[in-house]
XYZ file of C-alpha atoms in Angstrom:
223
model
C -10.277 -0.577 -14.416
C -9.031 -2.220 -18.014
C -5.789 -1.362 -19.212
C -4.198 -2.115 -22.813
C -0.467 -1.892 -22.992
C 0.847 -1.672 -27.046
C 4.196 -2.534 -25.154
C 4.036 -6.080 -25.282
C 2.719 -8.382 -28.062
C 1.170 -11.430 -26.802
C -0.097 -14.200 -29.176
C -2.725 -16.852 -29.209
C -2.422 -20.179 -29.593
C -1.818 -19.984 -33.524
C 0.858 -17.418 -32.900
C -1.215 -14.159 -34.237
C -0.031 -10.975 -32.084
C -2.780 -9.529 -29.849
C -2.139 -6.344 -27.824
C -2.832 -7.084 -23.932
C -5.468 -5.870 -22.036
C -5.510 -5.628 -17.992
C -8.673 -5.879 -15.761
C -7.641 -4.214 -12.346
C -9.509 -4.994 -9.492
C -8.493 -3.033 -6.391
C -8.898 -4.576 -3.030
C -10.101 -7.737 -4.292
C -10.142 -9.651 -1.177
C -12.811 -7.154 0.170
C -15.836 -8.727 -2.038
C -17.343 -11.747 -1.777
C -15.052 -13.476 -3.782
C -17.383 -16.613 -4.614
C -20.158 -13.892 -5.693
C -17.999 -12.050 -7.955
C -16.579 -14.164 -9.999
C -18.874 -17.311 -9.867
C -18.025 -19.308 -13.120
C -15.319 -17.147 -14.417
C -13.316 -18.982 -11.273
C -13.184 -21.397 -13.845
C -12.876 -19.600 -17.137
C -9.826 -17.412 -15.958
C -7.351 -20.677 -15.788
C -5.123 -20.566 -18.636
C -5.899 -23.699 -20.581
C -9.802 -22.994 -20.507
C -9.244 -19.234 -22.468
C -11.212 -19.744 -25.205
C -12.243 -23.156 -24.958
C -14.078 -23.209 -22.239
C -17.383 -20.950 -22.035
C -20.111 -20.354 -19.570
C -23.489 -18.744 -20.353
C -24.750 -15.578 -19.025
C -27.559 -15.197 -16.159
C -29.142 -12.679 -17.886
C -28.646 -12.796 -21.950
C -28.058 -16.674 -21.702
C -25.536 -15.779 -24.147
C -22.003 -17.975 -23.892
C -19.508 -16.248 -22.674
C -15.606 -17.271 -23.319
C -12.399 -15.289 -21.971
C -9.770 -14.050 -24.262
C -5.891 -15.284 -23.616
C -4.684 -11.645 -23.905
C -6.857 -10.588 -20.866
C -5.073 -10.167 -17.376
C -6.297 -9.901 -14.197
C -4.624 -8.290 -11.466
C -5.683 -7.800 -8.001
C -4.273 -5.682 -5.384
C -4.961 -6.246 -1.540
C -3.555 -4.572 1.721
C -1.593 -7.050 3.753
C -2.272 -5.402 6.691
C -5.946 -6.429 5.847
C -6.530 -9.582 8.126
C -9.168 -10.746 5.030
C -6.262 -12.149 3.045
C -5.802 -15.015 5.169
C -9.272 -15.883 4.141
C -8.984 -15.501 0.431
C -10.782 -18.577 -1.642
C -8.625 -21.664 -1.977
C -9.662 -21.821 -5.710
C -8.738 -18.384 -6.503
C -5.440 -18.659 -4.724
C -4.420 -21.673 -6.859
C -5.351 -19.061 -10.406
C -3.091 -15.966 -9.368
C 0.423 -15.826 -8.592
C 1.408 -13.597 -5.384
C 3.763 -10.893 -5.548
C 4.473 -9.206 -2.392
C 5.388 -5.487 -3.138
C 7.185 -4.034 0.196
C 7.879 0.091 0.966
C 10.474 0.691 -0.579
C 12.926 3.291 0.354
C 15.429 3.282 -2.824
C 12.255 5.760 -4.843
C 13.855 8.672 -2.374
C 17.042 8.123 -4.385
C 14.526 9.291 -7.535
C 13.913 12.534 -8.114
C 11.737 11.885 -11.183
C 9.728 9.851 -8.378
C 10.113 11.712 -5.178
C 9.526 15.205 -5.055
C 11.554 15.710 -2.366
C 13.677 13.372 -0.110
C 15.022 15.347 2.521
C 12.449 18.311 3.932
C 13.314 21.617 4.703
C 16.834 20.399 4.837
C 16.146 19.003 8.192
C 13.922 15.401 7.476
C 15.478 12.597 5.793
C 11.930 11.043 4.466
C 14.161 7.700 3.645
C 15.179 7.177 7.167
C 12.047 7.928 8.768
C 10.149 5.396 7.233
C 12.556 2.645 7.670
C 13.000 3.828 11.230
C 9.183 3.485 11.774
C 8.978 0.257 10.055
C 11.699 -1.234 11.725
C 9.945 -0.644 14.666
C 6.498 -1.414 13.797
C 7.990 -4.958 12.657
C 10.017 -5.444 15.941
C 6.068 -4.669 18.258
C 3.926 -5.750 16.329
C 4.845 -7.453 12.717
C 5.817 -6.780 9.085
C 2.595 -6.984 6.906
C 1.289 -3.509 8.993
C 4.770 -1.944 7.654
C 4.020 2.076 5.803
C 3.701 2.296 2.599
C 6.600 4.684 0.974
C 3.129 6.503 -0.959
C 2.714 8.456 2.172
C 5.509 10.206 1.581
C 6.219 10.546 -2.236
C 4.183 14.028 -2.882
C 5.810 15.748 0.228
C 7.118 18.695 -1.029
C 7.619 21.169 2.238
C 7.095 20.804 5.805
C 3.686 21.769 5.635
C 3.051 19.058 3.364
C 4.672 16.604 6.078
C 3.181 18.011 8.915
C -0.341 17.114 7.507
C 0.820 13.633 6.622
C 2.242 12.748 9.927
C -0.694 14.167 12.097
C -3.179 13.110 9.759
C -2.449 9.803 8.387
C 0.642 8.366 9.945
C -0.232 9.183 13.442
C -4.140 8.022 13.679
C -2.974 4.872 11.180
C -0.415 3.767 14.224
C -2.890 4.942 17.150
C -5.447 2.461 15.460
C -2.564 -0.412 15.131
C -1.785 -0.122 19.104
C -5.051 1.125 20.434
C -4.809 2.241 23.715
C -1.018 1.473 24.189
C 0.238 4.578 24.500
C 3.595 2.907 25.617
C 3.960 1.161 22.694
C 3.110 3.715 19.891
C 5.255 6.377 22.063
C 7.989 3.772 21.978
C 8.056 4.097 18.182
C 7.106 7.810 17.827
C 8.892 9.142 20.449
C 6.432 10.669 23.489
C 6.236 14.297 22.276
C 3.611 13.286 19.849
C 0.699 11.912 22.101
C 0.622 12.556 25.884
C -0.228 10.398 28.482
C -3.631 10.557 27.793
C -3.608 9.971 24.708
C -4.582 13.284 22.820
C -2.375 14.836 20.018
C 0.117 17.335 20.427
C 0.686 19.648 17.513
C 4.026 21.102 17.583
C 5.183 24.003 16.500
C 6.807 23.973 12.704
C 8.469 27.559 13.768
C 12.184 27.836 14.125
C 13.118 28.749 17.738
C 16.750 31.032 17.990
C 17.607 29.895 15.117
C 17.167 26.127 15.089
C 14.986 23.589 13.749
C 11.239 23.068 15.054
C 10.092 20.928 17.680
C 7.973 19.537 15.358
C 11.586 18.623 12.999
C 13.050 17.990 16.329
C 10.965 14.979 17.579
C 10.969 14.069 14.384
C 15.085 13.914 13.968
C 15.082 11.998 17.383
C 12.730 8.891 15.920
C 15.539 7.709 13.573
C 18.955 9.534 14.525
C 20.571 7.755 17.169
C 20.448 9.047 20.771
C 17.985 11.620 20.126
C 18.460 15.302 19.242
């Protein structure tokens, strides 16, 4: 994906303006890293932009990278390929950790909604979970806040909970039961290990179970 941004004027080395451009490579620890970039490894250091050039396998044409180009390249740190990301590459890009962030449920122009149905803080949920998921097993498999940001009703929550949050925990502690029920609560999964939809319906007057068990993994003590 290229980007150009008309925010910021960058400037070659004779100090003309040139508008930025950003090459986006998602999940770029995923490839082959050696494949994919193959000589650019070298042509993407800063002092070789433009001086440096490399010919191409197929035109045989030399080939030179511009200083206002970017790269940036996202990558999961829950995926366990990081750790084997190319020494070469790792000394080209600087690494910015970006962690879930609760503070966008203070946004409204963000968030949709922050609190569901009156009944679900979405802020302390998530840091309930991730404290958690930090304390048994560590803090790179932490949830993203994205998971939550277009959650507009319960409906919308219900889906996300049984249908990404749930089976993305059940595949972090596979086969503990024990552990993921220590974190979800145990009216989620039952001792077998199968789901248990609950019921989003009011009962006399109160909240749902399914708000209930929810309420109980980050209010102290429980409903």
């Amino acid at each position: 994906k290229m980007v150009r941004d008309d925010s910021i004027e960058a400037r070659d080395k004779n100090g003309n303006s040139m508008v930025p451009y950003y090459l986006i490579i998602d999940e770029i620890n995923r490839g082959n890293i050696a494949k994919i970039f193959g000589e650019l490894i070298t042509l993407i250091e800063k002092d070789k932009r433009e001086t440096t050039n490399c010919y191409l396998p197929y035109s045989k044409k030399p080939f030179t990278l511009p200083s206002n180009l970017y790269l940036i390249g996202t990558m999961n740190t829950a995926d366990r390929s990081i750790a084997l990301l190319d020494t070469a590459l790792r000394r080209r890009f600087a690494f910015i950790e970006i962690e879930p962030d609760i503070s966008i449920f203070d946004n409204p122009s963000i968030v949709v909604s922050a609190k569901v149905n009156d009944t679900i803080e979405l802020s302390k949920l998530l840091s309930k979970l991730n404290d958690m998921i930090t304390q048994k097993l560590d803090r790179d498999h932490r949830i993203g806040h994205s998971y939550f940001m277009d959650i507009v009703g319960l409906s919308d929550l219900y889906k996300v909970w049984y249908y990404k949050i749930i089976p993305l925990l059940m595949e972090y502690f596979y086969n503990d039961i024990e552990t993921l029920n220590s974190i979800i609560g145990d009216k989620f999964i039952n001792r077998e290990g199968s789901l248990v939809f609950l019921s989003t319906k009011p009962q006399d007057g109160e909240v749902s179970e399914f708000e209930k068990a929810l309420q109980s993994i980050y209010m102290d003590g429980g409903i």
